[in-house]
C-alpha cells in the first residue's frame, strides 16, 4: 500500500542539504519534483520553494528494501531527516 507524506517549513537551502543526505541512502532527488525508484523504494516527490513544502506521494517499499525496511519505518526515517533540516510534518 502506497503512502503520502507532507512536510512544511523546509527552506530551499535545507532541501538542497536534504537531497545530499537522501542521496547517501540511495535516493537521488535531482530536481524540485520527480520520481525515484531505488533498491525497492519508490515514489514521487514535489518540493515547492515558494511554500517551503515537500510532498512525497505513492511512497512504497518493495524488494529488496522490504527485507530491512517497512513503509512505517521509512516514514519515521523521512520525518527524522526533515525535522533535522528544520521542517515538520504538515498537520
CSV table of N, CA and C in Angstrom, one decimal:
chain,number,residue,atom,x,y,z
A,1,UNK,N,0.8,-1.2,0.0
A,1,UNK,CA,0.0,0.0,0.0
A,1,UNK,C,0.9,1.2,0.0
A,2,UNK,N,0.6,2.1,-0.9
A,2,UNK,CA,1.4,3.4,-1.0
A,2,UNK,C,1.0,4.4,0.0
A,3,UNK,N,1.9,5.3,0.3
A,3,UNK,CA,1.6,6.3,1.3
A,3,UNK,C,2.0,7.7,0.8
A,4,UNK,N,1.3,8.7,1.3
A,4,UNK,CA,1.6,10.1,1.0
A,4,UNK,C,2.1,10.8,2.3
A,5,UNK,N,3.2,11.5,2.2
A,5,UNK,CA,3.8,12.2,3.4
A,5,UNK,C,3.9,13.7,3.0
A,6,UNK,N,3.5,14.6,3.9
A,6,UNK,CA,3.5,16.0,3.6
A,6,UNK,C,4.3,16.7,4.7
A,7,UNK,N,5.2,17.6,4.3
A,7,UNK,CA,6.1,18.3,5.2
A,7,UNK,C,6.0,19.8,4.9
A,8,UNK,N,6.3,20.7,5.9
A,8,UNK,CA,6.3,22.1,5.6
A,8,UNK,C,7.5,22.7,6.4
A,9,UNK,N,7.8,24.0,6.1
A,9,UNK,CA,8.8,24.7,6.8
A,9,UNK,C,10.2,24.3,6.3
A,10,UNK,N,10.3,23.8,5.1
A,10,UNK,CA,11.6,23.4,4.6
A,10,UNK,C,12.2,24.5,3.7
A,11,UNK,N,13.2,25.2,4.1
A,11,UNK,CA,13.8,26.3,3.3
A,11,UNK,C,14.5,25.7,2.1
A,12,UNK,N,14.7,26.4,1.0
A,12,UNK,CA,15.4,25.9,-0.1
A,12,UNK,C,16.8,25.4,0.2
A,13,UNK,N,17.5,26.1,1.0
A,13,UNK,CA,18.9,25.6,1.3
A,13,UNK,C,18.8,24.3,2.1
A,14,UNK,N,17.9,24.1,2.9
A,14,UNK,CA,17.7,22.9,3.7
A,14,UNK,C,17.3,21.7,2.8
A,15,UNK,N,16.5,22.0,1.8
A,15,UNK,CA,16.1,21.0,0.8
A,15,UNK,C,17.3,20.5,0.0
A,16,UNK,N,18.2,21.4,-0.4
A,16,UNK,CA,19.4,21.0,-1.1
A,16,UNK,C,20.2,20.1,-0.2
A,17,UNK,N,20.3,20.4,1.1
A,17,UNK,CA,21.1,19.6,2.0
A,17,UNK,C,20.4,18.3,2.2
A,18,UNK,N,19.1,18.3,2.3
A,18,UNK,CA,18.3,17.0,2.4
A,18,UNK,C,18.6,16.1,1.2
A,19,UNK,N,18.6,16.7,0.0
A,19,UNK,CA,18.8,15.9,-1.2
A,19,UNK,C,20.2,15.2,-1.1
A,20,UNK,N,21.2,15.9,-0.6
A,20,UNK,CA,22.5,15.2,-0.5
A,20,UNK,C,22.5,14.1,0.6
A,21,UNK,N,21.8,14.3,1.7
A,21,UNK,CA,21.6,13.3,2.7
A,21,UNK,C,20.9,12.1,2.1
A,22,UNK,N,19.8,12.3,1.4
A,22,UNK,CA,19.0,11.2,0.8
A,22,UNK,C,19.8,10.5,-0.2
A,23,UNK,N,20.6,11.2,-1.0
A,23,UNK,CA,21.4,10.5,-2.0
A,23,UNK,C,22.4,9.5,-1.3
A,24,UNK,N,22.9,9.8,-0.1
A,24,UNK,CA,23.7,8.9,0.6
A,24,UNK,C,23.0,7.6,0.9
A,25,UNK,N,21.6,7.7,1.0
A,25,UNK,CA,20.8,6.5,1.3
A,25,UNK,C,20.4,5.8,0.0
A,26,UNK,N,20.8,6.4,-1.2
A,26,UNK,CA,20.4,5.8,-2.5
A,26,UNK,C,19.2,6.4,-3.1
A,27,UNK,N,18.6,7.5,-2.6
A,27,UNK,CA,17.5,8.2,-3.2
A,27,UNK,C,18.0,9.5,-3.8
A,28,UNK,N,18.0,9.5,-5.1
A,28,UNK,CA,18.5,10.6,-5.9
A,28,UNK,C,17.4,11.5,-6.4
A,29,UNK,N,17.2,12.6,-5.6
A,29,UNK,CA,16.2,13.6,-6.0
A,29,UNK,C,17.0,14.8,-6.7
A,30,UNK,N,16.8,14.8,-8.0
A,30,UNK,CA,17.6,15.7,-8.8
A,30,UNK,C,17.0,17.1,-9.0
A,31,UNK,N,15.7,17.2,-9.1
A,31,UNK,CA,15.0,18.5,-9.3
A,31,UNK,C,14.1,18.8,-8.1
A,32,UNK,N,13.2,19.8,-8.2
A,32,UNK,CA,12.3,20.0,-7.2
A,32,UNK,C,11.1,19.1,-7.2
A,33,UNK,N,10.9,18.4,-8.3
A,33,UNK,CA,9.8,17.4,-8.4
A,33,UNK,C,10.3,16.3,-9.3
A,34,UNK,N,9.7,15.1,-9.1
A,34,UNK,CA,10.0,14.0,-10.0
A,34,UNK,C,9.7,12.7,-9.3
A,35,UNK,N,10.3,11.6,-9.7
A,35,UNK,CA,10.1,10.3,-9.1
A,35,UNK,C,11.4,9.7,-8.8
A,36,UNK,N,11.3,8.6,-8.0
A,36,UNK,CA,12.5,7.8,-7.7
A,36,UNK,C,12.1,6.4,-7.6
A,37,UNK,N,13.0,5.5,-7.9
A,37,UNK,CA,12.9,4.1,-7.7
A,37,UNK,C,14.3,3.5,-7.5
A,38,UNK,N,14.6,3.2,-6.3
A,38,UNK,CA,16.0,2.7,-6.0
A,38,UNK,C,15.9,1.6,-5.0
A,39,UNK,N,16.4,0.5,-5.3
A,39,UNK,CA,16.5,-0.7,-4.4
A,39,UNK,C,15.2,-1.0,-3.7
A,40,UNK,N,14.1,-0.9,-4.4
A,40,UNK,CA,12.8,-1.3,-3.9
A,40,UNK,C,12.0,-0.1,-3.2
A,41,UNK,N,12.7,1.0,-3.0
A,41,UNK,CA,11.9,2.2,-2.5
A,41,UNK,C,11.6,3.1,-3.7
A,42,UNK,N,10.3,3.4,-3.8
A,42,UNK,CA,9.8,4.2,-4.9
A,42,UNK,C,8.8,5.2,-4.5
A,43,UNK,N,8.6,6.2,-5.3
A,43,UNK,CA,7.6,7.2,-5.1
A,43,UNK,C,7.8,8.4,-5.9
A,44,UNK,N,7.0,9.4,-5.7
A,44,UNK,CA,7.1,10.7,-6.4
A,44,UNK,C,7.2,11.8,-5.4
A,45,UNK,N,7.8,12.9,-5.8
A,45,UNK,CA,8.0,14.0,-4.8
A,45,UNK,C,7.8,15.3,-5.5
A,46,UNK,N,7.4,16.3,-4.7
A,46,UNK,CA,7.2,17.7,-5.2
A,46,UNK,C,7.6,18.6,-4.1
A,47,UNK,N,8.6,19.4,-4.3
A,47,UNK,CA,9.1,20.4,-3.4
A,47,UNK,C,8.7,21.8,-3.9
A,48,UNK,N,8.0,22.6,-3.1
A,48,UNK,CA,7.7,23.9,-3.5
A,48,UNK,C,8.5,24.9,-2.7
A,49,UNK,N,9.5,25.6,-3.3
A,49,UNK,CA,10.3,26.5,-2.6
A,49,UNK,C,9.5,27.7,-2.1
A,50,UNK,N,8.5,28.1,-2.9
A,50,UNK,CA,7.6,29.3,-2.5
A,50,UNK,C,6.8,29.0,-1.2
A,51,UNK,N,6.3,27.8,-1.1
A,51,UNK,CA,5.5,27.4,0.1
A,51,UNK,C,6.4,26.7,1.1
A,52,UNK,N,7.7,26.4,0.8
A,52,UNK,CA,8.6,25.6,1.7
A,52,UNK,C,7.9,24.3,2.1
A,53,UNK,N,7.3,23.6,1.1
A,53,UNK,CA,6.6,22.4,1.4
A,53,UNK,C,7.1,21.2,0.5
A,54,UNK,N,7.1,20.0,1.1
A,54,UNK,CA,7.5,18.8,0.4
A,54,UNK,C,6.4,17.8,0.5
A,55,UNK,N,6.0,17.2,-0.6
A,55,UNK,CA,5.0,16.1,-0.6
A,55,UNK,C,5.7,14.9,-1.3
A,56,UNK,N,5.7,13.8,-0.5
A,56,UNK,CA,6.1,12.5,-1.1
A,56,UNK,C,4.9,11.7,-1.3
A,57,UNK,N,4.7,11.3,-2.5
A,57,UNK,CA,3.4,10.6,-2.9
A,57,UNK,C,3.7,9.2,-3.5
A,58,UNK,N,2.8,8.3,-3.3
A,58,UNK,CA,2.9,7.0,-3.9
A,58,UNK,C,4.2,6.3,-3.3
A,59,UNK,N,4.5,6.6,-2.1
A,59,UNK,CA,5.7,6.1,-1.4
A,59,UNK,C,5.5,4.6,-1.1
A,60,UNK,N,6.4,3.7,-1.6
A,60,UNK,CA,6.2,2.3,-1.3
A,60,UNK,C,7.6,1.7,-1.1
A,61,UNK,N,7.6,0.5,-0.5
A,61,UNK,CA,8.8,-0.2,-0.2
A,61,UNK,C,8.6,-1.6,-0.7
A,62,UNK,N,9.4,-2.0,-1.7
A,62,UNK,CA,9.4,-3.4,-2.2
A,62,UNK,C,10.7,-4.1,-2.1
A,63,UNK,N,10.9,-5.2,-2.7
A,63,UNK,CA,12.1,-6.0,-2.6
A,63,UNK,C,13.2,-5.3,-3.4
A,64,UNK,N,14.4,-5.2,-2.9
A,64,UNK,CA,15.0,-5.8,-1.7
A,64,UNK,C,14.9,-5.0,-0.5
A,65,UNK,N,14.5,-3.7,-0.6
A,65,UNK,CA,14.4,-2.9,0.6
A,65,UNK,C,13.5,-3.4,1.7
A,66,UNK,N,12.5,-4.1,1.3
A,66,UNK,CA,11.5,-4.6,2.2
A,66,UNK,C,12.1,-5.7,3.2
A,67,UNK,N,13.3,-6.2,2.9
A,67,UNK,CA,13.9,-7.1,3.8
A,67,UNK,C,14.4,-6.4,5.0
A,68,UNK,N,14.7,-5.1,5.0
A,68,UNK,CA,15.2,-4.4,6.1
A,68,UNK,C,14.4,-3.2,6.5
A,69,UNK,N,13.4,-2.8,5.7
A,69,UNK,CA,12.7,-1.6,5.9
A,69,UNK,C,11.2,-1.8,5.6
A,70,UNK,N,10.3,-1.3,6.5
A,70,UNK,CA,8.9,-1.3,6.3
A,70,UNK,C,8.5,0.1,5.8
A,71,UNK,N,7.3,0.3,5.4
A,71,UNK,CA,6.8,1.6,5.0
A,71,UNK,C,6.7,2.5,6.2
A,72,UNK,N,6.3,2.0,7.3
A,72,UNK,CA,6.2,2.8,8.6
A,72,UNK,C,7.6,3.2,9.0
A,73,UNK,N,8.6,2.3,8.9
A,73,UNK,CA,9.9,2.8,9.4
A,73,UNK,C,10.5,3.8,8.4
A,74,UNK,N,10.2,3.6,7.1
A,74,UNK,CA,10.6,4.6,6.1
A,74,UNK,C,10.0,6.0,6.4
A,75,UNK,N,8.7,6.0,6.7
A,75,UNK,CA,8.1,7.3,7.1
A,75,UNK,C,8.8,7.9,8.3
A,76,UNK,N,9.1,7.1,9.3
A,76,UNK,CA,9.7,7.6,10.5
A,76,UNK,C,11.1,8.2,10.2
A,77,UNK,N,11.8,7.4,9.3
A,77,UNK,CA,13.2,7.9,9.0
A,77,UNK,C,13.1,9.2,8.2
A,78,UNK,N,12.1,9.3,7.2
A,78,UNK,CA,12.0,10.5,6.4
A,78,UNK,C,11.6,11.7,7.3
A,79,UNK,N,10.7,11.5,8.3
A,79,UNK,CA,10.3,12.5,9.2
A,79,UNK,C,11.5,13.0,10.0
A,80,UNK,N,12.3,12.1,10.5
A,80,UNK,CA,13.5,12.4,11.3
A,80,UNK,C,14.5,13.3,10.4
A,81,UNK,N,14.6,13.0,9.2
A,81,UNK,CA,15.5,13.7,8.3
A,81,UNK,C,15.0,15.1,8.1
A,82,UNK,N,13.7,15.2,7.8
A,82,UNK,CA,13.0,16.5,7.6
A,82,UNK,C,13.1,17.4,8.8
A,83,UNK,N,12.9,16.9,10.0
A,83,UNK,CA,13.0,17.6,11.2
A,83,UNK,C,14.4,18.1,11.5
A,84,UNK,N,15.4,17.2,11.2
A,84,UNK,CA,16.8,17.5,11.3
A,84,UNK,C,17.2,18.8,10.5
A,85,UNK,N,16.5,19.0,9.4
A,85,UNK,CA,16.8,20.1,8.5
A,85,UNK,C,15.8,21.3,8.7
A,86,UNK,N,15.0,21.3,9.8
A,86,UNK,CA,14.2,22.4,10.1
A,86,UNK,C,12.8,22.3,9.7
A,87,UNK,N,12.4,21.3,9.0
A,87,UNK,CA,11.0,21.1,8.6
A,87,UNK,C,10.1,20.4,9.7
A,88,UNK,N,8.9,20.2,9.3
A,88,UNK,CA,8.0,19.5,10.3
A,88,UNK,C,6.9,18.8,9.4
A,89,UNK,N,6.3,17.8,10.0
A,89,UNK,CA,5.1,17.2,9.3
A,89,UNK,C,4.0,18.2,9.2
A,90,UNK,N,3.3,18.2,8.1
A,90,UNK,CA,2.1,19.0,7.9
A,90,UNK,C,1.0,18.5,8.7
A,91,UNK,N,0.3,19.3,9.4
A,91,UNK,CA,-0.8,18.9,10.2
A,91,UNK,C,-2.1,18.8,9.4
